[in-house]
Coordinates of C-alpha atoms in Angstrom, one line a residue:
X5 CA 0.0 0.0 0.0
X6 CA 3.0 1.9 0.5
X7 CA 3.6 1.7 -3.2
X8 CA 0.5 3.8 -3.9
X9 CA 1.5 6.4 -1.8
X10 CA 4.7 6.8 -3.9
X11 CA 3.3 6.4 -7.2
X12 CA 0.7 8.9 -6.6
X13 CA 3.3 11.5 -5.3
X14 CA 5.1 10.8 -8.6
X15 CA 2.1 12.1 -10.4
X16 CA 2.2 15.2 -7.8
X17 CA 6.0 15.6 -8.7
X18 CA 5.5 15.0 -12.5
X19 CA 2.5 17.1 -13.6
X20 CA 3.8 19.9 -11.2
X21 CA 6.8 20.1 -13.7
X22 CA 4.2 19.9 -16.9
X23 CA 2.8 22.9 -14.8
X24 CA 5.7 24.6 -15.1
X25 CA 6.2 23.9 -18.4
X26 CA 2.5 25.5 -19.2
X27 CA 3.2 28.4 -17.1
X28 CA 6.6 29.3 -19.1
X29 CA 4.6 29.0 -22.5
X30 CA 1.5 31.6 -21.4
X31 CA 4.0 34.0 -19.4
X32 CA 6.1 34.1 -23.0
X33 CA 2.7 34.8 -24.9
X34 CA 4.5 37.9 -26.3
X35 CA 8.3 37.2 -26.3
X36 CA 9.6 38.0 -29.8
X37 CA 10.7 34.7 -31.5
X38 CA 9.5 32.3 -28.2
X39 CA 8.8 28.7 -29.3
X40 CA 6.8 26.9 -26.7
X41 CA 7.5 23.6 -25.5
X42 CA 5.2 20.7 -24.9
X43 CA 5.5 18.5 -21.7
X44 CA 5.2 14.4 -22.5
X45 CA 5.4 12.4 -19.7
X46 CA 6.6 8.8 -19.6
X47 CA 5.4 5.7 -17.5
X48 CA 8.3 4.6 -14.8
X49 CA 10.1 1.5 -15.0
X50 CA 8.4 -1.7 -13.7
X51 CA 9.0 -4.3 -10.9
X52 CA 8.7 -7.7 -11.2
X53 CA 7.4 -10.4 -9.0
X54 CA 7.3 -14.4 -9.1
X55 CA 4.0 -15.9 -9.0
X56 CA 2.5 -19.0 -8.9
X57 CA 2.6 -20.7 -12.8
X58 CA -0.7 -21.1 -14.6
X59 CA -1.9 -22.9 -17.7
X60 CA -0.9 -20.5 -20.4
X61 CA 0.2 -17.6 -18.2
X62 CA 4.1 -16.4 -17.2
X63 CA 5.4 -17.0 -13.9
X64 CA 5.6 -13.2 -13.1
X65 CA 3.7 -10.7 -12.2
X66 CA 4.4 -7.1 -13.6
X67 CA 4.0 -3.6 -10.9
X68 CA 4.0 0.4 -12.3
X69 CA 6.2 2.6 -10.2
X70 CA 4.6 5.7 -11.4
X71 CA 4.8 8.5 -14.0
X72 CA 7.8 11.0 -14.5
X73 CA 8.1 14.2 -16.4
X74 CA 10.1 12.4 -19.4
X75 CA 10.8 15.9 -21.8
X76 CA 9.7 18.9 -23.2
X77 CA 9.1 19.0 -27.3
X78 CA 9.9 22.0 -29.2
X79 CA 7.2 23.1 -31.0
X80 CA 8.8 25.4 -34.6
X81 CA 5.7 26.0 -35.8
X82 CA 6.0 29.8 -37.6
X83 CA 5.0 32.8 -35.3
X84 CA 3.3 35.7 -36.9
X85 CA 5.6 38.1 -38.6
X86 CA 5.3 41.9 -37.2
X87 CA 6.4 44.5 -39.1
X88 CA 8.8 47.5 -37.0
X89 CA 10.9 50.1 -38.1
X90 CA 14.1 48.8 -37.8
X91 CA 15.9 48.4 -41.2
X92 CA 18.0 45.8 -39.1
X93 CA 15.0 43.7 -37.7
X94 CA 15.3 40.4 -39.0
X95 CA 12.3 37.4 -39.4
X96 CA 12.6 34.4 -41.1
X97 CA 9.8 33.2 -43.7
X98 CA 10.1 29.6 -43.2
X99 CA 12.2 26.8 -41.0
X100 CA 15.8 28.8 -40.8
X101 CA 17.7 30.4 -38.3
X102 CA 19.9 33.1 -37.8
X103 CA 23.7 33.0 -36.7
X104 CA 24.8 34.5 -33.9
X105 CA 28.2 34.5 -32.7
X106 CA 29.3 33.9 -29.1
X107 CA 33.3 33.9 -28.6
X108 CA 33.9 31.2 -30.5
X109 CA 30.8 29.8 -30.2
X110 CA 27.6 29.7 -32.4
X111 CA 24.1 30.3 -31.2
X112 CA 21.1 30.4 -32.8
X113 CA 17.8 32.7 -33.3
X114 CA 14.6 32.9 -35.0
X115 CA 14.5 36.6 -35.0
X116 CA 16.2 39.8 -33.4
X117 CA 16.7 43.3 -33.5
X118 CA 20.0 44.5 -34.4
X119 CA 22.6 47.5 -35.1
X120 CA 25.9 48.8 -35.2
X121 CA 27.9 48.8 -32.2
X122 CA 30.7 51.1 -31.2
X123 CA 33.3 48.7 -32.8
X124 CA 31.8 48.6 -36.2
X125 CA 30.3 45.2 -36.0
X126 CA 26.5 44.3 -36.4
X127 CA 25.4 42.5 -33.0
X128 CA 21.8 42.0 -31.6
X129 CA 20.4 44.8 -29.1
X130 CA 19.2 42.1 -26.5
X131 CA 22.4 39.9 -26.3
X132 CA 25.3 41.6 -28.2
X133 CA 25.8 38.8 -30.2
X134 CA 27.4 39.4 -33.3
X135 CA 25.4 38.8 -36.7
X136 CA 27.1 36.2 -38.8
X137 CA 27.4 36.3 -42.8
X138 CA 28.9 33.8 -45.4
X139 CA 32.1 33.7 -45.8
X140 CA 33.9 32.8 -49.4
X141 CA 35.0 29.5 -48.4
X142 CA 31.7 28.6 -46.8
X143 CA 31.8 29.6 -43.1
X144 CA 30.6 32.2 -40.8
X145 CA 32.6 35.5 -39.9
X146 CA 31.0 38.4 -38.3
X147 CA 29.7 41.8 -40.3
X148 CA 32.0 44.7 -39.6
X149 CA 31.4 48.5 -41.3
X150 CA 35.6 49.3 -40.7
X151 CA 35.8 51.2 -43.8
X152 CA 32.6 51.3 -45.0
X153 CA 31.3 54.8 -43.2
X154 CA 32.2 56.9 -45.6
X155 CA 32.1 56.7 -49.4
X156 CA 35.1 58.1 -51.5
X157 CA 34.4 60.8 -53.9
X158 CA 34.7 60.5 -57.8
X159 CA 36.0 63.6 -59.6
X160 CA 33.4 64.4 -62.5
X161 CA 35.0 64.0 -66.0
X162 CA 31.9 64.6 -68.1
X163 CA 28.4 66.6 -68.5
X164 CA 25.6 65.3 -70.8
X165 CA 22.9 67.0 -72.0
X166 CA 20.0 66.4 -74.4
X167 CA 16.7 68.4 -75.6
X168 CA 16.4 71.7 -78.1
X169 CA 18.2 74.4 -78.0
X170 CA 15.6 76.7 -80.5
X171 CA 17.6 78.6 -82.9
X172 CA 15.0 81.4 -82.2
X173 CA 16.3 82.1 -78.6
X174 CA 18.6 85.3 -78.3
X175 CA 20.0 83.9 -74.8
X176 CA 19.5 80.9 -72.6
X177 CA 21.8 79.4 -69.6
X178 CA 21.7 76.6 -67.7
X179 CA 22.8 77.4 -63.8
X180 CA 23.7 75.2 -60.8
X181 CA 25.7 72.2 -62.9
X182 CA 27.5 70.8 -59.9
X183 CA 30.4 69.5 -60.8
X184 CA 33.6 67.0 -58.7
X185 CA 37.0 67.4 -58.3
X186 CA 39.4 64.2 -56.8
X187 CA 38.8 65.4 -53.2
X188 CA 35.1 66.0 -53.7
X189 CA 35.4 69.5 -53.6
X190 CA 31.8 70.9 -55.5
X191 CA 32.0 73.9 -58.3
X192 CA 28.9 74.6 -59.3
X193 CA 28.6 76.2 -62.9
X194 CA 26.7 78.2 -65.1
X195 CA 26.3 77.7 -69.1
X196 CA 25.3 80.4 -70.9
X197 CA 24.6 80.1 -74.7
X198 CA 24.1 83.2 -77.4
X199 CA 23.5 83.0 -80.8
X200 CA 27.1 83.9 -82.8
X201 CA 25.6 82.6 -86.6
X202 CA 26.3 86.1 -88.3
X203 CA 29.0 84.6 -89.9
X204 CA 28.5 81.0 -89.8
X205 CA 24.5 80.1 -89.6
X206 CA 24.0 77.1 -86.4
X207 CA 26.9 78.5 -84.4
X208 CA 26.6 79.4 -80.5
X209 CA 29.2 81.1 -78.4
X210 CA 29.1 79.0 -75.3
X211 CA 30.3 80.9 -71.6
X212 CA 31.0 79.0 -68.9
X213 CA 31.7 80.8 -65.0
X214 CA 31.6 79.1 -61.3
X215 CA 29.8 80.1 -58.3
X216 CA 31.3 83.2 -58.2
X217 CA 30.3 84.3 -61.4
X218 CA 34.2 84.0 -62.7
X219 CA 34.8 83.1 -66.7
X220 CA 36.0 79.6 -66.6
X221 CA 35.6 79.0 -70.8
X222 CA 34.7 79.9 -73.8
X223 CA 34.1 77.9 -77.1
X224 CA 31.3 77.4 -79.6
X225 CA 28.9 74.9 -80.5
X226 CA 28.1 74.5 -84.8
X227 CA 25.0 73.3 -85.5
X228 CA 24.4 72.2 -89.3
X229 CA 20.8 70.4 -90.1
X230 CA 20.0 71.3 -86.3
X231 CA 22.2 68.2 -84.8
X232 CA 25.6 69.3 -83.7
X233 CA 28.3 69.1 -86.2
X234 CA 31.1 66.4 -85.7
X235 CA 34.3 67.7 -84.0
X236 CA 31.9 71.2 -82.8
X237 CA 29.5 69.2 -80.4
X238 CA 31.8 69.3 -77.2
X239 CA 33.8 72.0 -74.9
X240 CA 36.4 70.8 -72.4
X241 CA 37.1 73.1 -69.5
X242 CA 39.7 72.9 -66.5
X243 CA 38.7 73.9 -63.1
X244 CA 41.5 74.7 -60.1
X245 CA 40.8 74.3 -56.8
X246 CA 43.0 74.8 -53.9
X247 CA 43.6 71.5 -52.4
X248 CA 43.2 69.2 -55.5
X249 CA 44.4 68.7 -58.5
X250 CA 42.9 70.4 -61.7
X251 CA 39.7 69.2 -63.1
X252 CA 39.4 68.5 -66.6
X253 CA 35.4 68.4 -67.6
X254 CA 34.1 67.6 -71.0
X255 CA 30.5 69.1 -72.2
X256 CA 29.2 66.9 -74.5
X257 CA 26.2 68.0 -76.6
X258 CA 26.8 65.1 -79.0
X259 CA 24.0 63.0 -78.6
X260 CA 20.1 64.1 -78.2
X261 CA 21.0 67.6 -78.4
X262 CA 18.8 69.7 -81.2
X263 CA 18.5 73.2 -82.7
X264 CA 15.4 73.7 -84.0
X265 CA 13.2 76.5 -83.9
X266 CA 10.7 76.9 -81.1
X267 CA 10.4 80.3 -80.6
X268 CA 12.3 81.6 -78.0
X269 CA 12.0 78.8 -75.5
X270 CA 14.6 76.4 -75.1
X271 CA 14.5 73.2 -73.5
X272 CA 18.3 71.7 -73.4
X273 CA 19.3 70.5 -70.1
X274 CA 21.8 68.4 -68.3
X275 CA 20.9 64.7 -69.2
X276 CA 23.4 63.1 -66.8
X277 CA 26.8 63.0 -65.6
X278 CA 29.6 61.7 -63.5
X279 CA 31.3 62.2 -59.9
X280 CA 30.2 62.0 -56.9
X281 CA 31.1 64.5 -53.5
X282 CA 31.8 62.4 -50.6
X283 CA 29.5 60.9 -48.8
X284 CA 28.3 59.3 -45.2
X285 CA 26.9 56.3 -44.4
X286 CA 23.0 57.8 -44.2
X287 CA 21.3 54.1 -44.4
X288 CA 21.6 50.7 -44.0
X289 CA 18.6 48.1 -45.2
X290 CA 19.0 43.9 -46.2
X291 CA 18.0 42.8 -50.0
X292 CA 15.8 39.6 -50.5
X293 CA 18.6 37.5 -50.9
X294 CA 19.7 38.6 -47.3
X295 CA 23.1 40.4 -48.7
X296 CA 23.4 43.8 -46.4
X297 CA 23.1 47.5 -48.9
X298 CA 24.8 50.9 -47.3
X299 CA 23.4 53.6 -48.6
X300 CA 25.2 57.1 -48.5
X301 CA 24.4 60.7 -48.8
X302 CA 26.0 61.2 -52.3
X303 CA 23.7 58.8 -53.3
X304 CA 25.9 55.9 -54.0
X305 CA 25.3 52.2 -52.7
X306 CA 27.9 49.6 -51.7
X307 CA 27.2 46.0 -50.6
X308 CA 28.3 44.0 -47.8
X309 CA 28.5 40.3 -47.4
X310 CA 25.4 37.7 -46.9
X311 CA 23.9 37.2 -43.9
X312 CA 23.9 33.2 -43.1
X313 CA 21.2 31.1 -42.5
X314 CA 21.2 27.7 -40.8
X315 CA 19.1 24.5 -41.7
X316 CA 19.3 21.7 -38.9
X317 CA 18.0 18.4 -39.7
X318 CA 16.8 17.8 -36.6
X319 CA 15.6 21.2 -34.8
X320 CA 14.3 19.1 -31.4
X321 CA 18.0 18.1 -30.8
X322 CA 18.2 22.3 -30.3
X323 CA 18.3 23.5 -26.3
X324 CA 16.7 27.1 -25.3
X325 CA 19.0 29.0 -23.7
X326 CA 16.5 32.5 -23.1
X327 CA 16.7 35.9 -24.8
X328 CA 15.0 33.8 -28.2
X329 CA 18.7 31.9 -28.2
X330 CA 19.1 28.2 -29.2
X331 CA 22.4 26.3 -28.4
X332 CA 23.2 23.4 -30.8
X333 CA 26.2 21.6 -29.1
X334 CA 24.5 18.2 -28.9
X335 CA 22.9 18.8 -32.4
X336 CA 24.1 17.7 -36.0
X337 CA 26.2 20.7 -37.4
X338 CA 23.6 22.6 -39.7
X339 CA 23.7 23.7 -43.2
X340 CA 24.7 27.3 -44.0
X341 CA 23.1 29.3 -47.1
X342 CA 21.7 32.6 -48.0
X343 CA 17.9 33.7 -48.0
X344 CA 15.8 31.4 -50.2
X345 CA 18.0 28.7 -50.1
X346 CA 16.8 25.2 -49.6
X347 CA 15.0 24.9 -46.6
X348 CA 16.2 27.9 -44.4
X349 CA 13.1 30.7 -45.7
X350 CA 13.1 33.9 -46.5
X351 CA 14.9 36.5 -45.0
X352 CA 12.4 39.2 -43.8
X353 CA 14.0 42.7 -43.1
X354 CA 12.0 45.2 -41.1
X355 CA 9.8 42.6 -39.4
X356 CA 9.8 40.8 -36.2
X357 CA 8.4 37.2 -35.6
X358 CA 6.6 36.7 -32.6
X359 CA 5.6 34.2 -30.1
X360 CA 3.9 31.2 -31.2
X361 CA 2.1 30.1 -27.9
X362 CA -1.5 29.6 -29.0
X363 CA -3.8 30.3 -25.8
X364 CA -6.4 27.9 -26.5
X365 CA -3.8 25.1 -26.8
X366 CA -2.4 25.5 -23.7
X367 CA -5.1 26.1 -21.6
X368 CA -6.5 23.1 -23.2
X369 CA -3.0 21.7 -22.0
X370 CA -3.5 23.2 -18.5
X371 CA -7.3 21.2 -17.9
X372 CA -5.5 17.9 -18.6
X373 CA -2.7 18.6 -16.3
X374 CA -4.8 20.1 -13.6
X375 CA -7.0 16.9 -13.9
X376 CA -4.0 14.4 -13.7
X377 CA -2.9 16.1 -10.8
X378 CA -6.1 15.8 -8.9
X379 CA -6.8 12.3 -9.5
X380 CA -2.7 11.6 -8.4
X381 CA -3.8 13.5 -5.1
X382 CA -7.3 11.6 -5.2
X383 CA -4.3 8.1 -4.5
X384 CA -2.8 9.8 -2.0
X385 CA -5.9 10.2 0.0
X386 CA -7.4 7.2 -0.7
X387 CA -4.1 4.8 0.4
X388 CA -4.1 7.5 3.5
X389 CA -7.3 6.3 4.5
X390 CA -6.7 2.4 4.0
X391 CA -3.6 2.6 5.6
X392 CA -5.4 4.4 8.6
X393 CA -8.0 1.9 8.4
X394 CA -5.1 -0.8 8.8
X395 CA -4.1 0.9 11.4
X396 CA -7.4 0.6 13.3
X397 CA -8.0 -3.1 12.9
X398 CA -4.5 -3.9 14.0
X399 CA -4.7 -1.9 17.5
X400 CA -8.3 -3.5 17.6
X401 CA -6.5 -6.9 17.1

């Protein structure tokens, strides 16, 4: 009778842990990238006693010892994906995870909010861990922005420009044509154009001056047909500047470039060109194939490496560690690709994913546990009262 007792405080001891494990799930109801667990319980080993042999039956007799809390399963199953204004907010779409690394180890999350630390390298807010991308050979290295905050400037070298010039304007100019040197130094230019065809019909007297209204060149521009004539279409001019070395800019009216009559408005303007002033890292967002973009103020882009993504072929062999982390020391090594590679998702940048503790489940949960600890206490009480009742008839004896 003894035994009972025990076997019914098992069930006390086990569903009080399943209790626990119910409890973790609901409190985590809105921890980003939580993945609740589900108890399972297992029946104890069991005793064995010899009886007497019967016709067709063994010679032993078979006793439970109980229940015990055996483990908790993972349960992956997606959360719902949030959107939040973090460029560096990362969700996966799918059964991926991200790499995060510890020292020399490796942990691993469903989601996290990251940025750029004081030493250059991309780490998540919660846990500093440092963001891991794909290196060339295969393997994981950390993102670092040494070098990458500012943007180098590009010395301009040539000004396009397209549209009609109309041969029945008496003056036109085109202001504020910003213009590089090598250090990034900006002269910004204005183009005046006045008819000069007394001599030679289609020819233009071009002016160029800086932002100080300084000359800076003069040429011409010949016209024949109304298309720029061959070896007359372009001007090259060469601008000083104190602390770089001369700038050498070609005009180039050669292609798109008309003079036809349209009264006295003109429409030529700059098409496109070159150079660039220096710029600052201004922004910093993550492509759909999960490879980092910097954008800078000059409006120029560069590209950093590709943030990794981990498959594991057997996710339940992962541990939870808190903070959304996931340690995969006992686990088979997982498979490292890029967003939208086979089996690890889609990178989502921007976005969040949440819990994935569903309420009803694990109330649901919480009845059955509640009910299997009752009826283990309903044991106890009972083998209380027949040992009692032993008790009695053996001082009435």
């Amino acid at each position: 009778m003894l035994e009972s007792i025990y076997i019914g405080m098992s069930g006390l001891t086990a569903y009080s842990k399943g209790l626990q494990t119910i409890s973790n799930n609901v409190a985590n109801l809105n921890t980003a990238g939580f993945k609740t667990s589900a108890p399972r319980f297992a029946d104890l080993y069991y005793g064995q006693q010899f009886a007497r042999s019967q016709p067709g039956a063994g010679n032993t007799m078979q006793f439970g010892s109980g229940v015990e809390y055996g483990y908790s399963s993972l349960n992956f199953m997606q959360g719902d994906l949030h959107s939040s204004s973090g460029p560096l907010d990362l969700a996966i779409q799918g059964e991926g995870f991200l790499a995060l690394l510890d020292g020399d180890a490796t942990r691993y999350a469903r989601t996290g909010q990251f940025s750029v630390g004081d030493d250059g390298f991309i780490a998540d807010k919660a846990t500093g861990l440092r963001l891991a991308a794909l290196t060339s050979s295969g393997g994981l290295g950390p993102i670092s922005l040494e070098g990458k905050q500012i943007s180098a400037p590009q010395a301009t070298t040539v000004v396009h420009f397209s549209d009609n010039l109309s041969s029945g304007s008496t003056s036109f100019s085109i202001p504020n044509v910003d213009v590089y040197d090598a250090n990034g130094g900006k002269h910004t230019l204005t183009i005046t154009f006045a008819p000069d065809s007394a001599i030679i019909p289609g020819r233009w007297k071009l002016t160029v001056t800086d932002e100080n209204n300084l000359p800076v060149q003069q040429g011409t521009l010949q016209f024949n047909g109304g298309i720029p004539e061959p070896g007359r279409d372009k001007l090259d001019l060469t601008l000083s500047s104190v602390d770089a070395p001369p700038l050498t800019v070609t005009l180039d009216f050669s292609n798109g470039v008309t003079n036809f009559s349209a009264g006295s408005t003109s429409s030529l303007r700059v098409s496109d060109k070159d150079g660039y002033a220096t710029g600052t890292l201004s922004s910093m967002n993550v492509d759909d194939n999960g490879q980092l973009i910097l954008q800078y103020s000059n409006g120029q882009t560069d590209t950093l490496r590709t943030i990794a993504l981990a498959r594991f072929s057997n996710p339940q062999q992962l541990l939870q560690m808190g903070n959304g982390l996931f340690d995969a020391s006992h686990a088979i090594p997982p498979i490292y690709r890029a967003s939208s590679g086979a089996g690890v998702g889609q990178l989502i940048a921007g976005a969040t994913e949440a819990s994935n503790v569903d309420l009803s489940t694990e109330f649901g949960q919480l009845i059955l546990i509640q009910r299997g600890f009752q009826a283990s206490s309903q044991v106890l009480s009972a083998a209380n009262e027949m040992i009692m009742q032993l008790f009695q008839m053996r001082g009435q004896g």
